[in-house]
XYZ file of C-alpha atoms in Angstrom:
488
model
C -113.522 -106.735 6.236
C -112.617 -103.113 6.020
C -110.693 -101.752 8.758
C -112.194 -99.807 11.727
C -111.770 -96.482 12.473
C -109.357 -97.267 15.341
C -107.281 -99.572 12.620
C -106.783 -96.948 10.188
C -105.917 -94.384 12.818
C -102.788 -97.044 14.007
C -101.985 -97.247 10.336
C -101.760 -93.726 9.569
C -99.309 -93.264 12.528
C -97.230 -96.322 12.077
C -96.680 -94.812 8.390
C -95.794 -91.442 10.463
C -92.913 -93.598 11.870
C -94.079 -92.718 15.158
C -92.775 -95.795 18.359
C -96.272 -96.792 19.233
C -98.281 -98.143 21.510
C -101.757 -100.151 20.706
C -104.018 -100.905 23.490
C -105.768 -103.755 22.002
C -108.944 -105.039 24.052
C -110.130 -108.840 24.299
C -110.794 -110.009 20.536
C -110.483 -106.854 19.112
C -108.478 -107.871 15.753
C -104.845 -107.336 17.494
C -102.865 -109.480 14.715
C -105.153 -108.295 12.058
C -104.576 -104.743 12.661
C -100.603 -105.496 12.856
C -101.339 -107.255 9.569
C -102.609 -104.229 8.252
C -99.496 -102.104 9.783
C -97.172 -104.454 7.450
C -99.016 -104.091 4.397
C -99.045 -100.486 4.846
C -95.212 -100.682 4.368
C -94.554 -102.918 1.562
C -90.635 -101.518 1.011
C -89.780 -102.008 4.680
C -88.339 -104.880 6.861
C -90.325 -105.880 9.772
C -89.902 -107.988 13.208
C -92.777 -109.540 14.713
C -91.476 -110.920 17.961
C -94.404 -113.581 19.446
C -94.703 -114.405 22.868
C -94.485 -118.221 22.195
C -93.326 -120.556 19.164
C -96.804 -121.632 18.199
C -98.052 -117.851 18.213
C -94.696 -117.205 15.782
C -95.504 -120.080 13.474
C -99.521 -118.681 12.507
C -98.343 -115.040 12.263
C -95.796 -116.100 9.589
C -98.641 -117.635 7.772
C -100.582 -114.110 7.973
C -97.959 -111.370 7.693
C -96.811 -110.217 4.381
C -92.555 -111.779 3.643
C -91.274 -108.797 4.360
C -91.734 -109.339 8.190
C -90.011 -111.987 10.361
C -91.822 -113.664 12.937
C -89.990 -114.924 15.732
C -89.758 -115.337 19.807
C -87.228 -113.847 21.180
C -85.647 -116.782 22.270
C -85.600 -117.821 18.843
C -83.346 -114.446 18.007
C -81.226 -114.773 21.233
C -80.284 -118.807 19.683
C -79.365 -117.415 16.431
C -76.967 -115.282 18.004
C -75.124 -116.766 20.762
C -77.974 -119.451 21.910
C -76.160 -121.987 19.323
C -73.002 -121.928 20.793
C -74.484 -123.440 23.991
C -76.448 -126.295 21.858
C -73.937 -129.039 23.780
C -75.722 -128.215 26.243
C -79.217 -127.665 25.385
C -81.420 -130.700 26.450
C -79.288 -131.918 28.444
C -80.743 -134.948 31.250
C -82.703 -133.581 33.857
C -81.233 -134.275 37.061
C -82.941 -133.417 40.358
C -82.112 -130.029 42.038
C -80.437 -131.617 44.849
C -78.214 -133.231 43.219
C -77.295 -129.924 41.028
C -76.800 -128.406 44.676
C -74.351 -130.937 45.653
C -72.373 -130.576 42.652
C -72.180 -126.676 43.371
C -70.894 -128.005 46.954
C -74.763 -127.640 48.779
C -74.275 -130.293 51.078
C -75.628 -129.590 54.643
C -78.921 -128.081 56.114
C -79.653 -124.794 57.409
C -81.509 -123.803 60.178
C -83.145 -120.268 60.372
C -85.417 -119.046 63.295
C -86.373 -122.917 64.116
C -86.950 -124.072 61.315
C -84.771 -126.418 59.206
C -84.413 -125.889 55.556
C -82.861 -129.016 53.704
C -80.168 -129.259 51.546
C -82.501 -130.044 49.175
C -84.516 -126.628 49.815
C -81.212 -124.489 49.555
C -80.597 -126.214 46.042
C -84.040 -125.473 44.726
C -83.354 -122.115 45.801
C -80.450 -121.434 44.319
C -81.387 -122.482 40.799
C -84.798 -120.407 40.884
C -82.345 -117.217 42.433
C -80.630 -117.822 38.808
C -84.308 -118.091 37.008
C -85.391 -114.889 38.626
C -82.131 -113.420 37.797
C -82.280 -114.507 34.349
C -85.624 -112.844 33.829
C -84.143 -109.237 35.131
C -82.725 -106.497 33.239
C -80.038 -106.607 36.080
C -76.406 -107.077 35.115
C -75.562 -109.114 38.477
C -76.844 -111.807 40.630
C -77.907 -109.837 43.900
C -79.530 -110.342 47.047
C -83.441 -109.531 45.560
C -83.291 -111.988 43.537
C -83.647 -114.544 46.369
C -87.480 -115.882 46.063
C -88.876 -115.697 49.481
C -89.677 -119.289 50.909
C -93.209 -120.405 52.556
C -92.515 -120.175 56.320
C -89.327 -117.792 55.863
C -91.492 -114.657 55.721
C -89.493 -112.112 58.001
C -87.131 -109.639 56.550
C -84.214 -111.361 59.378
C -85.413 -115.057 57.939
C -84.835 -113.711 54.412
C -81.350 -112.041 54.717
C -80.242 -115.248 56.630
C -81.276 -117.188 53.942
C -79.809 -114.971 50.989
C -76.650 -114.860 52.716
C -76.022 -118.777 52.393
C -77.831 -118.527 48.602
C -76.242 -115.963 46.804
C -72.534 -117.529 46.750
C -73.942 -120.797 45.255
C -76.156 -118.475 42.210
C -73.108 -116.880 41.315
C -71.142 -120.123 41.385
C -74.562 -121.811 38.833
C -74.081 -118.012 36.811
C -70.341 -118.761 36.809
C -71.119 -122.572 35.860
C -73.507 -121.496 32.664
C -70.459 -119.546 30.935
C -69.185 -122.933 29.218
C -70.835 -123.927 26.157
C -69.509 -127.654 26.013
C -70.251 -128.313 29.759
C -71.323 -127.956 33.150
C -73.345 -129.277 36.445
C -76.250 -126.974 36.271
C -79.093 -128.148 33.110
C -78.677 -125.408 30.655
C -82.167 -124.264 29.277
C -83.375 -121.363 26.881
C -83.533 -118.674 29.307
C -79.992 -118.470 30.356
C -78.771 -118.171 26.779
C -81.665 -115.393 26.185
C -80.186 -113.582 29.592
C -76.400 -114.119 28.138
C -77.955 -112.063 25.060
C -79.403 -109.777 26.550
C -76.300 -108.772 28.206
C -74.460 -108.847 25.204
C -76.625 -105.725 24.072
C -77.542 -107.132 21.127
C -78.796 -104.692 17.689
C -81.789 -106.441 16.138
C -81.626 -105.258 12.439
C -84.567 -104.112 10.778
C -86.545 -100.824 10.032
C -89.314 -101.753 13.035
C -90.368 -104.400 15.709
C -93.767 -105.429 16.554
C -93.705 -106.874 20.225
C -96.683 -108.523 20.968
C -98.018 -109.453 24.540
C -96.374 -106.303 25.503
C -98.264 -106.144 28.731
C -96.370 -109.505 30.174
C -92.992 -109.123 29.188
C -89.961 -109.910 31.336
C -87.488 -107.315 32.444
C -85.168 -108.754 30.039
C -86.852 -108.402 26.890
C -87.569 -104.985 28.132
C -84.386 -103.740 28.372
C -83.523 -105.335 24.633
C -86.348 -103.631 22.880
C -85.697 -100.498 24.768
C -82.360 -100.463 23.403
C -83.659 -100.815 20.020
C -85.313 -97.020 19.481
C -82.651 -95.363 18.346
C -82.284 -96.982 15.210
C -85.831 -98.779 14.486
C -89.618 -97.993 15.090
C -90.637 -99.931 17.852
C -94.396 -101.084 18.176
C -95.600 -102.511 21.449
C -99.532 -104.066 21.144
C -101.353 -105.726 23.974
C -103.643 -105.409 27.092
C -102.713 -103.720 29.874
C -106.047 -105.011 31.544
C -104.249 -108.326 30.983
C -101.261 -107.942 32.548
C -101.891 -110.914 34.590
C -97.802 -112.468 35.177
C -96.660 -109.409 37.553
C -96.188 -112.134 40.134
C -93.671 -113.924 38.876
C -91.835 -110.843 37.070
C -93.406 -109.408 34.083
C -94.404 -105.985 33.505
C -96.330 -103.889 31.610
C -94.208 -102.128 29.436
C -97.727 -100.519 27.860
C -98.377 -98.002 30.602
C -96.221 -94.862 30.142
C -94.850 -95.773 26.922
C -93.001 -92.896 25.362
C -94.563 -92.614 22.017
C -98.367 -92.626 20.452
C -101.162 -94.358 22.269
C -103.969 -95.548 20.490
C -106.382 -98.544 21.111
C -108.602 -101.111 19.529
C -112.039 -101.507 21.255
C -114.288 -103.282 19.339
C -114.254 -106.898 20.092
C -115.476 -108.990 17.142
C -115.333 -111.824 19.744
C -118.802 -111.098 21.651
C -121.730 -108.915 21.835
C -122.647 -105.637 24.035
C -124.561 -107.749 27.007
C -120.652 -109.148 27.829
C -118.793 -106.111 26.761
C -120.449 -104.269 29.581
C -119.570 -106.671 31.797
C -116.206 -106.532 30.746
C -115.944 -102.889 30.634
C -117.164 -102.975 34.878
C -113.918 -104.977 35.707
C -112.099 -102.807 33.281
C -113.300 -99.789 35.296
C -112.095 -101.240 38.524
C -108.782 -102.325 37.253
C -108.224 -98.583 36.194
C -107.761 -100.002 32.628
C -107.198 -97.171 29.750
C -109.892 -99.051 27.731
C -113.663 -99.609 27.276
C -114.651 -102.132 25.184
C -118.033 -102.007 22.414
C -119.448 -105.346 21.661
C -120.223 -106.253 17.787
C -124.319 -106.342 17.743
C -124.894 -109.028 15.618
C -123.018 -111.558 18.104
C -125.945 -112.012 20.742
C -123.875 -113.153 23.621
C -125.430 -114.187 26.824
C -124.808 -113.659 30.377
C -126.768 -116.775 31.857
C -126.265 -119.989 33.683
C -124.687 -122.605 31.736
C -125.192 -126.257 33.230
C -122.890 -127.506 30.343
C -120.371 -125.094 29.734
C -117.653 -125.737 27.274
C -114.995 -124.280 29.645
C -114.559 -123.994 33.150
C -112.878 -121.188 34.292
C -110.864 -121.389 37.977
C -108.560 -118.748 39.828
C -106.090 -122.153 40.939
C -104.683 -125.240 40.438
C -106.989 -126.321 43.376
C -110.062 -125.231 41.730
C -109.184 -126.562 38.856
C -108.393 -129.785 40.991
C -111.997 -129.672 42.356
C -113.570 -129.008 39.284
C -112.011 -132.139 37.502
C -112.866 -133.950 40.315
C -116.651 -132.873 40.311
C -117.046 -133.433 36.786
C -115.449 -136.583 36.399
C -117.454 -138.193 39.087
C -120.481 -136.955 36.682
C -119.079 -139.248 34.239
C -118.101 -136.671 31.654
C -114.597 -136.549 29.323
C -112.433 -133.898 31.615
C -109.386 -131.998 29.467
C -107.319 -129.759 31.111
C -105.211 -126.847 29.506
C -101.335 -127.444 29.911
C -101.960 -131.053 30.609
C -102.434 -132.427 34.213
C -98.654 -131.946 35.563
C -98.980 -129.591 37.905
C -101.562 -131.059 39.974
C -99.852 -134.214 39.631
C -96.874 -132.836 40.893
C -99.010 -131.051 44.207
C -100.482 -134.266 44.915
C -96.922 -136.165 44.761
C -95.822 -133.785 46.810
C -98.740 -133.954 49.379
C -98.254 -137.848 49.630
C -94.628 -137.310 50.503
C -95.815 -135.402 53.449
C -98.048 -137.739 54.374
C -96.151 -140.222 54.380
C -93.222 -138.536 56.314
C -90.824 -137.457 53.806
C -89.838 -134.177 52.854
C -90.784 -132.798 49.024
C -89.259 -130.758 46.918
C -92.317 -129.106 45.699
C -91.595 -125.141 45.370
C -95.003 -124.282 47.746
C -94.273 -126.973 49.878
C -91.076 -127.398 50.214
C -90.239 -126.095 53.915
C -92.721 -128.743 55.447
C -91.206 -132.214 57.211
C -94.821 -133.304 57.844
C -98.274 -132.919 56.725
C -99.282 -132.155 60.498
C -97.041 -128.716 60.193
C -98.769 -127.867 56.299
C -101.887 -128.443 58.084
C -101.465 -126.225 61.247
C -100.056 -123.724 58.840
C -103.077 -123.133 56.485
C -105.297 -123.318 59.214
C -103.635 -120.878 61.403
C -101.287 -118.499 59.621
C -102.537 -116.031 57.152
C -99.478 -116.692 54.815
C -101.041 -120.445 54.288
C -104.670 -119.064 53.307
C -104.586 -119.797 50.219
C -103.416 -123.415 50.997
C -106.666 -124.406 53.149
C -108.471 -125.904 50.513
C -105.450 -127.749 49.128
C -105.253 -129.505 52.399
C -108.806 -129.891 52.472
C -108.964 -131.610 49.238
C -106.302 -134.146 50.035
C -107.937 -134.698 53.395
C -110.992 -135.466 51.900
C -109.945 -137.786 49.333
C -106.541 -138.946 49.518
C -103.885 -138.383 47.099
C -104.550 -141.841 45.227
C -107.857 -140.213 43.991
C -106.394 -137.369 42.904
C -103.532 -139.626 40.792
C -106.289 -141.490 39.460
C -108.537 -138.904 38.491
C -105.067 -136.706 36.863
C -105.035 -140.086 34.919
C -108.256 -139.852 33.570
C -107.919 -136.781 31.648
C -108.366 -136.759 27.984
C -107.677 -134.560 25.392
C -109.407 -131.570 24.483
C -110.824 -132.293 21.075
C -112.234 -135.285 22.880
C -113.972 -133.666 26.357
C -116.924 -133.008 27.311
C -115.687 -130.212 28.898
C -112.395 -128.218 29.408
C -111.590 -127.390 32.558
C -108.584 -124.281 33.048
C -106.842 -121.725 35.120
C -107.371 -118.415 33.829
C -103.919 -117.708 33.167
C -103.760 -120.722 31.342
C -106.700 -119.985 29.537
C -105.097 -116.403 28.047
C -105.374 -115.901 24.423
C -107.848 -118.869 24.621
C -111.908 -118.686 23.978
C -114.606 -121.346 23.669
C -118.460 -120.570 23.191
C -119.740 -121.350 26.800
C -117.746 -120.421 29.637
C -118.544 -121.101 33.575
C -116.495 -119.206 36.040
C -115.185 -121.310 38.926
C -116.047 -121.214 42.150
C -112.861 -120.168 43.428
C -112.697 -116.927 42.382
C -113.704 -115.536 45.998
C -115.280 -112.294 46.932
C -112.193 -109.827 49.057
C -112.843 -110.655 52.973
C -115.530 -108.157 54.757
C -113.572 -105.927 57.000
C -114.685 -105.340 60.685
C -116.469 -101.412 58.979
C -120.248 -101.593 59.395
C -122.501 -99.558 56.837
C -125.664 -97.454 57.685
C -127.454 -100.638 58.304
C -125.189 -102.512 59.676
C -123.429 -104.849 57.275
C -119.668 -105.642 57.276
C -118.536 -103.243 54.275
C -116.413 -105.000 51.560
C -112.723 -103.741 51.058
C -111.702 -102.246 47.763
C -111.289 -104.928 44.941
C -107.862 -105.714 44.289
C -106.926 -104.444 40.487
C -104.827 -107.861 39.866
C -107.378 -109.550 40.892
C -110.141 -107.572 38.558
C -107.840 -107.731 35.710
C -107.890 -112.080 36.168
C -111.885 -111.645 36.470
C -111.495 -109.204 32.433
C -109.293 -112.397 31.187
C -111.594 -114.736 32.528
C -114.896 -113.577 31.239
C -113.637 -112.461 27.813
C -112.992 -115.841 27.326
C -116.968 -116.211 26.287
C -118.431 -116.064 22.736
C -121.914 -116.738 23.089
C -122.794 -117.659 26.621
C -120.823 -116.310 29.841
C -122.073 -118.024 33.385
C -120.449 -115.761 35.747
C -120.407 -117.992 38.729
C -117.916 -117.839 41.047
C -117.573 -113.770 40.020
C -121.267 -113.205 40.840
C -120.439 -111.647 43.810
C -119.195 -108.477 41.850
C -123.377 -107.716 41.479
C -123.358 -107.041 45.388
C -119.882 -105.201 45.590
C -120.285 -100.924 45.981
C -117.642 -101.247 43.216
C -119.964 -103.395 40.700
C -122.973 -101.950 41.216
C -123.589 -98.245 38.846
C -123.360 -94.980 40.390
């Protein structure tokens, strides 16, 4: 194929040596055009740095040899990561038991409510995640996550106060490459790295999935400008990982902006579509659909993919289908709701869990006051409603069921799991909710809809771009009876 408009225009300035910044919409060519960006500079050394291993291993297949494809854990191990390789892999141990080797031996008990040794370990070691996914030099008190049921600023500063002598003591503890109590794992030797402030040698970098990356990596490719062209290339309108740290590093780049958006993925009929939740995320990109791709928007009773917003919709919608008697997958395997249903038959069953969400609980009773009455536990209604429904044995049994993709009848996935993914029919979830009415009336006298969230709309742009020939917009039909959705 012969490059776009929009593809030669990237090319021309990445030959200008210009840092730059490509916008590239949903199936819009992204690692062809970086292809292209290569080839256009056959006498010059390139990094390609991929947001996961598998993404690394087919771009080395497609760029020219002159560029290096790589994650950037796999350059952090290459320079000090292999020191640490003792270490690496070690046996997992439970966090409680890490605690109590740091010396986390007693409970604590903040505003009431009791939070378990067990709790204060588990803290502790994500304080050192969240730290390790900074640009931040130190340990300090915002790196604390903020527990279910701890909500107050008070609650919080109690609670860093007993947590952030124990992260430094883990920080302290992942120094020594032969050994140590806390499991050593990829991201501390990328964060020891970092803080080295490492040079990566070569005459430019490609980042890609510049729109999600973590503080961290940030700060390292930042560094880098001074002495190599730096490329950054994703989707600001899927910048869907703010919540647990990423940022778009897309927006307010300093350097040349240019975008890609064409998709060669579907036709116009779902381009538009995408280009309405585009609009209300205050994206910086419409999207054109390729003509001869005659994509519908239309129910789809047997959809390839299901699309959900959670792990409990995606819960439900295994559930549902398998009772239909049809071959369930689910992207990323069936862990996590494993794990949530473990957790809720602890609970039940009167012992405390160490489940992050549910980990400040003693009962079942308390979970279940708490989604039903607190507006911090919401989003945790129909959890509880699910397991009160059917038990936690069904749940196990149906997780057990699941079967491998290639294999399904259908493919059932959260849409963050389902990023960088596509299938040809697509059914959105039910679970992707409409924003609650507030108490305004209009002119006749209908509760008036808040302002969509722009997270939230740039989820819906992920989910539906998913689609190549068939997009059932389900759960997201609301959007056709939102002021926002509807044209002015």
């Amino acid at each position: 194929m012969s490059p776009t408009p929009e593809q030669t225009s990237a090319a021309d300035a990445f030959r200008a040596g210009d840092h730059l910044a490509l916008q590239a919409g949903a199936g819009t060519g992204k690692t062809s055009t970086l292809t292209l960006l290569a080839a256009s500079a056959p006498h010059r050394r390139g990094r390609y740095i991929a947001f996961n291993k598998a993404i690394a291993q087919d771009a080395a297949t497609r760029f020219p040899p002159t560029v290096t494809c790589k994650t950037a854990h796999a350059l952090a191990y290459a320079a000090v990561g292999h020191r640490y390789a003792r270490r690496l892999g070690g046996p997992r141990r439970a966090g409680w038991k890490t605690g109590q080797a740091l010396g986390i031996t007693k409970n604590l008990r903040i505003a009431g409510r009791e939070v378990t040794h067990k709790a204060l370990s588990q803290t502790v070691l994500k304080t050192v995640t969240r730290y390790c996914h900074s640009a931040d030099r130190t340990i300090t008190r915002h790196h604390v996550p903020r527990l279910r049921g701890l909500e107050t600023p008070e609650q919080h500063t109690q609670l860093t106060e007993t947590v952030l002598p124990f992260a430094r003591k883990a920080w302290a503890d992942l120094q020594h490459p032969e050994d140590g109590v806390v499991r050593f794992d990829h991201d501390h030797y990328l964060k020891i790295w970092a803080l080295s402030d490492p040079r990566i040698e070569a005459d430019y970098l490609l980042l890609d999935e510049a729109q999600d990356t973590n503080p961290v990596l940030e700060h390292v490719i930042a560094a880098q400008r001074d002495h190599t062209q730096v490329v950054v290339v994703g989707d600001s309108a899927q910048a869907i990982y703010g919540w647990r740290g990423a940022r778009d590093i897309m927006t307010g780049f300093n350097g040349t902006t240019l975008t890609l958006s064409q998709s060669f993925r579907f036709g116009p009929h779902l381009a538009t579509e995408a280009n309405r939740w585009l609009t209300i995320a205050g994206a910086p990109i419409r999207l054109t659909g390729t003509t001869t791709i005659p994509t519908e928007l239309a129910p789809a009773p047997h959809p390839q993919a299901v699309l959900c917003r959670t792990n409990i919709g995606a819960l439900t919608e295994v559930l549902t289908h398998l009772t239909a008697g049809h071959r369930v997958a689910l992207t990323g395997g069936g862990d996590s709701l494993r794990n949530l249903a473990l957790a809720a038959r602890d609970l039940k069953e009167g012992r405390h869990t160490v489940h992050p969400e549910l980990i400040l609980f003693p009962t079942w009773g308390e979970l279940q006051d708490y989604a039903e009455t607190d507006p911090a536990g919401r989003d945790l209604k129909p959890f509880v409603d699910l397991i009160d429904q059917h038990g936690t044995d069904t749940l196990l049994a149906a997780v057990d069921q699941l079967v491998p993709e290639d294999t399904a009848h259908v493919t059932i996935s959260t849409a963050h799991r389902a990023k960088g993914r596509e299938w040809n029919t697509v059914r959105i979830a039910d679970d992707f909710t409409p924003p609650k009415d507030t108490d305004q009336r209009d002119h006749t006298g209908r509760p008036v809809p808040p302002p969509i969230d722009e997270a939230e709309a740039r989820l819906a742009y992920v989910a539906i771009t998913r689609a190549r020939t068939c997009l059932d917009l389900g759960g997201l039909s609301w959007i056709n009876n939102h002021p926002a959705g509807i044209p002015s």
